[in-house]
mmCIF file of C-alpha atoms in Angstrom:
data_model
loop_
_atom_site.group_PDB
_atom_site.id
_atom_site.type_symbol
_atom_site.label_atom_id
_atom_site.label_comp_id
_atom_site.label_asym_id
_atom_site.label_seq_id
_atom_site.Cartn_x
_atom_site.Cartn_y
_atom_site.Cartn_z
ATOM 1 C CA MET T 6 -19.034 17.316 -4.077
ATOM 2 C CA ALA T 7 -18.793 14.060 -6.012
ATOM 3 C CA GLN T 8 -21.614 13.255 -8.422
ATOM 4 C CA PHE T 9 -23.967 10.294 -8.027
ATOM 5 C CA ASN T 10 -22.086 6.964 -7.970
ATOM 6 C CA THR T 11 -18.714 8.693 -8.109
ATOM 7 C CA ILE T 12 -15.952 9.379 -5.602
ATOM 8 C CA SER T 13 -13.603 12.355 -5.673
ATOM 9 C CA PRO T 14 -9.816 11.874 -5.921
ATOM 10 C CA ASN T 15 -9.217 13.312 -2.455
ATOM 11 C CA ALA T 16 -11.907 11.131 -0.888
ATOM 12 C CA LEU T 17 -10.370 8.050 -2.507
ATOM 13 C CA MET T 18 -6.905 9.039 -1.333
ATOM 14 C CA ARG T 19 -8.220 9.194 2.247
ATOM 15 C CA LEU T 20 -9.196 5.525 1.952
ATOM 16 C CA ILE T 21 -6.008 4.260 0.282
ATOM 17 C CA GLY T 22 -3.528 3.054 2.887
ATOM 18 C CA THR T 23 -6.262 1.918 5.267
ATOM 19 C CA PRO T 24 -8.053 -1.426 5.730
ATOM 20 C CA ALA T 25 -11.202 0.266 4.373
ATOM 21 C CA ALA T 26 -9.655 0.972 0.962
ATOM 22 C CA PRO T 27 -11.788 -0.111 -2.002
ATOM 23 C CA VAL T 28 -10.638 -2.335 -4.825
ATOM 24 C CA ILE T 29 -9.473 -0.026 -7.630
ATOM 25 C CA VAL T 30 -9.874 -1.222 -11.215
ATOM 26 C CA ASP T 31 -8.277 0.776 -14.046
ATOM 27 C CA VAL T 32 -10.119 0.230 -17.350
ATOM 28 C CA CYS T 33 -8.160 2.729 -19.450
ATOM 29 C CA ILE T 34 -7.535 1.651 -23.025
ATOM 30 C CA ASP T 35 -3.968 0.597 -23.810
ATOM 31 C CA GLU T 36 -3.253 3.732 -25.837
ATOM 32 C CA ASP T 37 -4.058 6.000 -22.903
ATOM 33 C CA PHE T 38 -2.176 3.839 -20.412
ATOM 34 C CA HIS T 39 0.996 3.645 -22.518
ATOM 35 C CA ALA T 40 0.998 7.431 -22.895
ATOM 36 C CA ASP T 41 1.515 7.626 -19.112
ATOM 37 C CA PRO T 42 2.130 4.134 -17.659
ATOM 38 C CA ARG T 43 1.428 4.924 -14.031
ATOM 39 C CA LEU T 44 -1.309 3.654 -11.751
ATOM 40 C CA ILE T 45 -3.232 4.954 -8.789
ATOM 41 C CA PRO T 46 -1.886 3.062 -5.738
ATOM 42 C CA THR T 47 -3.294 -0.515 -5.572
ATOM 43 C CA ALA T 48 -5.072 -0.184 -8.948
ATOM 44 C CA ARG T 49 -5.179 -3.214 -11.214
ATOM 45 C CA ARG T 50 -5.680 -2.900 -14.957
ATOM 46 C CA TRP T 51 -8.566 -4.724 -16.593
ATOM 47 C CA PRO T 52 -10.144 -4.438 -20.069
ATOM 48 C CA HIS T 53 -13.461 -2.609 -19.860
ATOM 49 C CA ARG T 54 -15.115 -5.088 -22.224
ATOM 50 C CA GLU T 55 -14.237 -7.944 -19.856
ATOM 51 C CA ILE T 56 -15.326 -6.308 -16.617
ATOM 52 C CA ALA T 57 -18.119 -8.852 -16.107
ATOM 53 C CA ALA T 58 -15.500 -11.607 -15.861
ATOM 54 C CA LEU T 59 -14.054 -9.848 -12.828
ATOM 55 C CA ALA T 60 -17.352 -9.682 -10.968
ATOM 56 C CA ALA T 61 -16.960 -12.976 -9.096
ATOM 57 C CA ASP T 62 -13.620 -11.837 -7.630
ATOM 58 C CA LEU T 63 -15.172 -8.556 -6.489
ATOM 59 C CA ARG T 64 -18.158 -10.002 -4.666
ATOM 60 C CA GLY T 65 -18.561 -8.302 -1.294
ATOM 61 C CA ALA T 66 -15.994 -5.596 -2.038
ATOM 62 C CA ARG T 67 -16.413 -1.891 -2.574
ATOM 63 C CA VAL T 68 -15.018 -1.033 -6.007
ATOM 64 C CA VAL T 69 -13.814 2.169 -7.645
ATOM 65 C CA VAL T 70 -13.445 2.057 -11.428
ATOM 66 C CA VAL T 71 -10.988 4.402 -13.125
ATOM 67 C CA CYS T 72 -10.628 5.488 -16.740
ATOM 68 C CA GLN T 73 -8.833 8.410 -18.321
ATOM 69 C CA LYS T 74 -11.463 11.129 -17.759
ATOM 70 C CA GLY T 75 -14.021 9.488 -15.475
ATOM 71 C CA LEU T 76 -16.581 9.290 -18.249
ATOM 72 C CA LYS T 77 -17.952 6.496 -20.419
ATOM 73 C CA LEU T 78 -15.557 3.609 -19.664
ATOM 74 C CA SER T 79 -15.504 3.888 -15.878
ATOM 75 C CA GLN T 80 -19.155 4.895 -15.632
ATOM 76 C CA GLY T 81 -20.228 2.008 -17.851
ATOM 77 C CA ALA T 82 -18.023 -0.559 -16.114
ATOM 78 C CA ALA T 83 -19.177 0.568 -12.660
ATOM 79 C CA ALA T 84 -22.817 0.412 -13.744
ATOM 80 C CA LEU T 85 -22.335 -3.102 -15.112
ATOM 81 C CA LEU T 86 -20.758 -4.225 -11.827
ATOM 82 C CA ARG T 87 -23.704 -2.787 -9.935
ATOM 83 C CA THR T 88 -26.030 -5.053 -11.957
ATOM 84 C CA ARG T 89 -24.053 -7.940 -10.427
ATOM 85 C CA GLY T 90 -24.742 -6.716 -6.903
ATOM 86 C CA ILE T 91 -21.359 -5.054 -6.423
ATOM 87 C CA VAL T 92 -20.997 -1.636 -4.800
ATOM 88 C CA ALA T 93 -19.129 0.210 -7.547
ATOM 89 C CA GLU T 94 -18.331 3.865 -8.185
ATOM 90 C CA ALA T 95 -16.399 5.742 -10.848
ATOM 91 C CA LEU T 96 -13.490 8.026 -9.967
ATOM 92 C CA GLU T 97 -14.560 11.602 -10.610
ATOM 93 C CA GLY T 98 -12.309 13.071 -13.303
ATOM 94 C CA GLY T 99 -10.540 9.739 -13.812
ATOM 95 C CA ASN T 100 -6.764 9.598 -14.014
ATOM 96 C CA PHE T 101 -6.685 13.197 -15.255
ATOM 97 C CA GLY T 102 -8.508 14.348 -12.140
ATOM 98 C CA TRP T 103 -6.146 12.337 -9.939
ATOM 99 C CA ARG T 104 -3.096 13.919 -11.575
ATOM 100 C CA ASP T 105 -4.596 17.391 -11.361
ATOM 101 C CA ALA T 106 -4.997 16.841 -7.609
ATOM 102 C CA ASP T 107 -1.249 16.041 -7.446
ATOM 103 C CA LEU T 108 -1.844 12.656 -5.851
ATOM 104 C CA PRO T 109 0.680 9.783 -6.043
ATOM 105 C CA LEU T 110 0.941 7.569 -9.114
ATOM 106 C CA VAL T 111 2.974 4.356 -9.100
ATOM 107 C CA PRO T 112 5.162 3.622 -12.167
ATOM 108 C CA ALA T 113 3.761 0.342 -13.497
ATOM 109 C CA ALA T 114 7.207 -0.775 -14.669
ATOM 110 C CA ARG T 115 8.492 -0.766 -11.077
ATOM 111 C CA ILE T 116 5.970 -3.274 -9.704
ATOM 112 C CA PRO T 117 5.703 -7.019 -10.409
ATOM 113 C CA ALA T 118 3.410 -8.216 -13.167
ATOM 114 C CA PRO T 119 -0.151 -8.463 -11.857
ATOM 115 C CA GLY T 120 -1.721 -11.805 -11.109
ATOM 116 C CA ARG T 121 -3.693 -13.332 -8.277
ATOM 117 C CA GLY T 122 -1.433 -11.690 -5.716
ATOM 118 C CA THR T 123 2.168 -10.724 -6.363
ATOM 119 C CA LEU T 124 4.878 -12.745 -4.624
ATOM 120 C CA TRP T 125 7.663 -11.235 -2.514
ATOM 121 C CA VAL T 126 10.464 -12.877 -0.543
ATOM 122 C CA THR T 127 12.718 -11.721 2.284
ATOM 123 C CA ARG T 128 14.685 -12.945 5.293
ATOM 124 C CA HIS T 129 12.885 -14.811 8.039
ATOM 125 C CA ARG T 130 12.347 -13.599 11.622
ATOM 126 C CA PRO T 131 11.367 -10.022 10.719
ATOM 127 C CA LYS T 132 11.550 -7.103 13.119
ATOM 128 C CA ILE T 133 10.899 -3.643 11.637
ATOM 129 C CA ASP T 134 11.677 -3.100 7.939
ATOM 130 C CA ARG T 135 10.482 -6.582 6.961
ATOM 131 C CA ILE T 136 7.075 -5.909 8.500
ATOM 132 C CA ALA T 137 6.866 -2.264 7.424
ATOM 133 C CA CYS T 138 7.612 -3.081 3.770
ATOM 134 C CA PRO T 139 4.889 -5.739 3.433
ATOM 135 C CA TRP T 140 2.483 -3.278 5.030
ATOM 136 C CA LEU T 141 3.409 -0.657 2.406
ATOM 137 C CA ILE T 142 3.082 -3.170 -0.433
ATOM 138 C CA ARG T 143 -0.329 -4.426 0.680
ATOM 139 C CA ARG T 144 -1.718 -0.980 1.400
ATOM 140 C CA PHE T 145 -0.279 0.908 -1.607
ATOM 141 C CA VAL T 146 0.715 -1.625 -4.287
ATOM 142 C CA ASP T 147 -1.102 -4.959 -4.145
ATOM 143 C CA PRO T 148 -3.609 -5.793 -1.393
ATOM 144 C CA GLN T 149 -3.341 -9.490 -2.321
ATOM 145 C CA ALA T 150 0.472 -9.627 -2.122
ATOM 146 C CA GLN T 151 1.946 -12.752 -0.540
ATOM 147 C CA PHE T 152 5.222 -12.860 1.391
ATOM 148 C CA LEU T 153 7.750 -15.646 1.802
ATOM 149 C CA PHE T 154 10.033 -15.511 4.853
ATOM 150 C CA VAL T 155 13.049 -17.754 4.258
ATOM 151 C CA PRO T 156 16.677 -18.211 5.396
ATOM 152 C CA THR T 157 18.852 -15.258 4.386
ATOM 153 C CA ALA T 158 21.176 -17.324 2.205
ATOM 154 C CA ASP T 159 18.243 -18.588 0.129
ATOM 155 C CA VAL T 160 16.347 -15.356 -0.543
ATOM 156 C CA LEU T 161 17.775 -14.518 -3.969
ATOM 157 C CA ALA T 162 17.675 -18.105 -5.237
ATOM 158 C CA ILE T 163 14.063 -18.515 -4.127
ATOM 159 C CA ALA T 164 13.168 -15.214 -5.793
ATOM 160 C CA ASP T 165 14.629 -16.557 -9.033
ATOM 161 C CA ARG T 166 12.998 -19.998 -8.851
ATOM 162 C CA PHE T 167 9.558 -18.794 -7.812
ATOM 163 C CA ASP T 168 9.366 -15.534 -9.811
ATOM 164 C CA ALA T 169 9.202 -13.564 -6.575
ATOM 165 C CA THR T 170 10.549 -10.093 -5.835
ATOM 166 C CA ALA T 171 13.273 -10.069 -3.186
ATOM 167 C CA PHE T 172 13.564 -7.240 -0.662
ATOM 168 C CA ASP T 173 15.595 -6.189 2.375
ATOM 169 C CA VAL T 174 18.594 -8.363 1.612
ATOM 170 C CA GLU T 175 21.895 -7.529 -0.071
ATOM 171 C CA GLY T 176 21.595 -7.940 -3.842
ATOM 172 C CA ALA T 177 17.815 -7.512 -3.907
ATOM 173 C CA PRO T 178 16.152 -4.873 -6.103
ATOM 174 C CA TRP T 179 14.680 -3.278 -2.988
ATOM 175 C CA THR T 180 17.026 -2.936 -0.028
ATOM 176 C CA HIS T 181 18.929 -0.422 2.097
ATOM 177 C CA ASP T 182 20.636 2.449 0.276
ATOM 178 C CA GLY T 183 23.154 4.310 2.386
ATOM 179 C CA ASP T 184 21.314 5.788 5.358
ATOM 180 C CA LEU T 185 17.946 4.836 3.879
ATOM 181 C CA CYS T 186 16.178 1.646 4.882
ATOM 182 C CA THR T 187 14.184 -0.563 2.507
ATOM 183 C CA PHE T 188 10.915 1.177 3.370
ATOM 184 C CA ASP T 189 12.514 4.422 2.140
ATOM 185 C CA THR T 190 13.731 2.891 -1.113
ATOM 186 C CA LEU T 191 10.285 1.444 -1.820
ATOM 187 C CA CYS T 192 8.629 4.806 -1.188
ATOM 188 C CA ASP T 193 11.139 6.540 -3.466
ATOM 189 C CA GLY T 194 11.146 3.934 -6.234
ATOM 190 C CA LEU T 195 7.362 3.644 -6.319
ATOM 191 C CA ALA T 196 6.820 7.414 -6.110
ATOM 192 C CA LEU T 197 4.890 6.970 -2.863
ATOM 193 C CA ARG T 198 5.890 10.225 -1.264
ATOM 194 C CA THR T 199 3.194 11.886 0.804
ATOM 195 C CA GLU T 200 3.509 13.843 4.034
ATOM 196 C CA ALA T 201 2.122 10.913 6.018
ATOM 197 C CA LEU T 202 4.386 8.306 4.421
ATOM 198 C CA ASP T 203 7.426 10.581 4.738
ATOM 199 C CA ARG T 204 6.693 11.071 8.439
ATOM 200 C CA MET T 205 6.136 7.346 8.883
ATOM 201 C CA ALA T 206 9.337 6.525 6.960
ATOM 202 C CA ARG T 207 11.401 8.699 9.281
ATOM 203 C CA VAL T 208 10.169 6.781 12.332
ATOM 204 C CA ILE T 209 10.773 3.414 10.644
ATOM 205 C CA ARG T 210 14.260 4.448 9.492
ATOM 206 C CA ALA T 211 15.146 5.681 12.968
ATOM 207 C CA ALA T 212 13.980 2.439 14.594
ATOM 208 C CA ASP T 213 15.467 0.145 11.945
ATOM 209 C CA THR T 214 18.911 1.788 11.889
ATOM 210 C CA ASN T 215 19.150 2.542 15.641
ATOM 211 C CA ARG T 216 19.120 6.320 15.088
ATOM 212 C CA HIS T 217 16.453 7.323 17.549
ATOM 213 C CA ASP T 218 17.585 10.950 17.365
ATOM 214 C CA LEU T 219 15.748 11.159 14.015
ATOM 215 C CA ALA T 220 12.349 10.545 15.576
ATOM 216 C CA PRO T 221 11.458 10.138 19.264
ATOM 217 C CA GLU T 222 8.696 7.692 18.289
ATOM 218 C CA ALA T 223 11.354 5.216 17.105
ATOM 219 C CA ALA T 224 11.904 3.860 20.617
ATOM 220 C CA GLY T 225 8.243 2.919 20.879
ATOM 221 C CA LEU T 226 8.220 1.287 17.434
ATOM 222 C CA LEU T 227 11.324 -0.720 18.317
ATOM 223 C CA ALA T 228 9.798 -1.889 21.601
ATOM 224 C CA LEU T 229 6.562 -2.984 19.932
ATOM 225 C CA SER T 230 8.415 -4.666 17.056
ATOM 226 C CA VAL T 231 10.629 -6.675 19.389
ATOM 227 C CA GLY T 232 7.554 -7.594 21.403
ATOM 228 C CA LEU T 233 5.728 -8.809 18.280
ATOM 229 C CA SER T 234 8.737 -10.881 17.293
ATOM 230 C CA ARG T 235 8.873 -12.494 20.737
ATOM 231 C CA ALA T 236 5.115 -13.069 20.799
ATOM 232 C CA HIS T 237 5.008 -14.864 17.429
ATOM 233 C CA SER T 238 7.135 -17.829 16.403
ATOM 234 C CA ASP T 239 5.395 -17.874 13.010
ATOM 235 C CA ASP T 240 6.512 -15.069 10.681
ATOM 236 C CA LEU T 241 3.191 -14.906 8.820
ATOM 237 C CA ALA T 242 1.254 -14.592 12.070
ATOM 238 C CA GLN T 243 3.649 -11.840 13.097
ATOM 239 C CA LEU T 244 3.018 -10.070 9.781
ATOM 240 C CA GLU T 245 -0.748 -10.141 10.272
ATOM 241 C CA ALA T 246 -0.352 -8.688 13.769
ATOM 242 C CA GLY T 247 2.127 -6.151 12.429
ATOM 243 C CA MET T 248 -0.360 -4.931 9.823
ATOM 244 C CA VAL T 249 -2.494 -3.579 12.669
ATOM 245 C CA LEU T 250 0.536 -1.884 14.216
ATOM 246 C CA TYR T 251 1.480 -0.135 10.973
ATOM 247 C CA ASP T 252 -2.130 0.776 10.215
ATOM 248 C CA ALA T 253 -2.082 2.622 13.533
ATOM 249 C CA LEU T 254 1.295 4.238 12.808
ATOM 250 C CA PHE T 255 0.005 5.431 9.438
ATOM 251 C CA ARG T 256 -3.084 7.007 10.984
ATOM 252 C CA TRP T 257 -0.882 8.726 13.567
ATOM 253 C CA ALA T 258 1.411 10.004 10.800
ATOM 254 C CA ARG T 259 -1.520 11.206 8.715
ATOM 255 C CA ASP T 260 -3.913 12.601 11.303
ATOM 256 C CA GLY T 261 -2.636 12.378 14.848
ATOM 257 C CA GLN T 262 0.978 13.499 15.179
ATOM 258 C CA GLY T 263 -0.013 16.696 16.967
ATOM 259 C CA GLU T 264 -2.012 14.913 19.645
ATOM 260 C CA GLY T 265 -0.720 14.388 23.177
ATOM 261 C CA HIS T 266 -2.183 12.693 26.207
ATOM 262 C CA ASP T 267 -2.664 13.496 29.854
ATOM 263 C CA TRP T 268 -4.985 12.436 32.666
ATOM 264 C CA PRO T 269 -7.075 15.451 33.592
ATOM 265 C CA GLY T 270 -8.931 13.379 36.168
ATOM 266 C CA GLY T 271 -5.740 13.014 38.144
ATOM 267 C CA ARG T 272 -5.290 16.727 38.699
ATOM 268 C CA ALA T 273 -6.358 18.454 41.894
ATOM 269 C CA GLN T 274 -9.273 20.782 41.271
#
């Protein structure tokens, strides 16, 4: 059981990937971070001595503060945030506890430099991969990430001019690799391999590459994705609607894949 004003690694992992995930702030000192430059999914680094400056941005959010061992830095920073009216907890065991639980850590060098929302760019009129990838980025990398949907021929040039990260287009750092779709390459490159994400990736790959033999659920994902595309002429509106779809797919992949459905009331007694 987690101690007072703390959350266990496994309890935090249950929240990551869902709309209820807390804001995660990593206050490790530089020396500790550079010894193992990986982050808990969605964590942002922030100096512990400057935590008060972050308080305004955290107003109304639930916050989990992380340090190396879950002791003085995270406990102190969380306590200071609580004096500002913010619901803040420390991660029990810190980064060491997270690693000991064998939970995913994202290589910091593989994600864009932090700011007020990272910027990503891809082809317009998305269907499957170009909605699934933004979902993965917002739920496991940067909840404030922004996405530009532009003509295919302009993606790489816009990425260069606007310091954005291109994806799902030839020549981009994140795109298809053989039989793998861009969602797969993001999961691999960002070390986001869990049973739920692997199961989800198989369905997305099957739907995106027209290989429905890989996962029977692919036909349903394709149907819903085409329907979303037809229902929304605005790509950003489609993305927001698609976030709900992929939230549901994630919960199925994590908790509900063994569940079926029938109508017992329709059976003769």
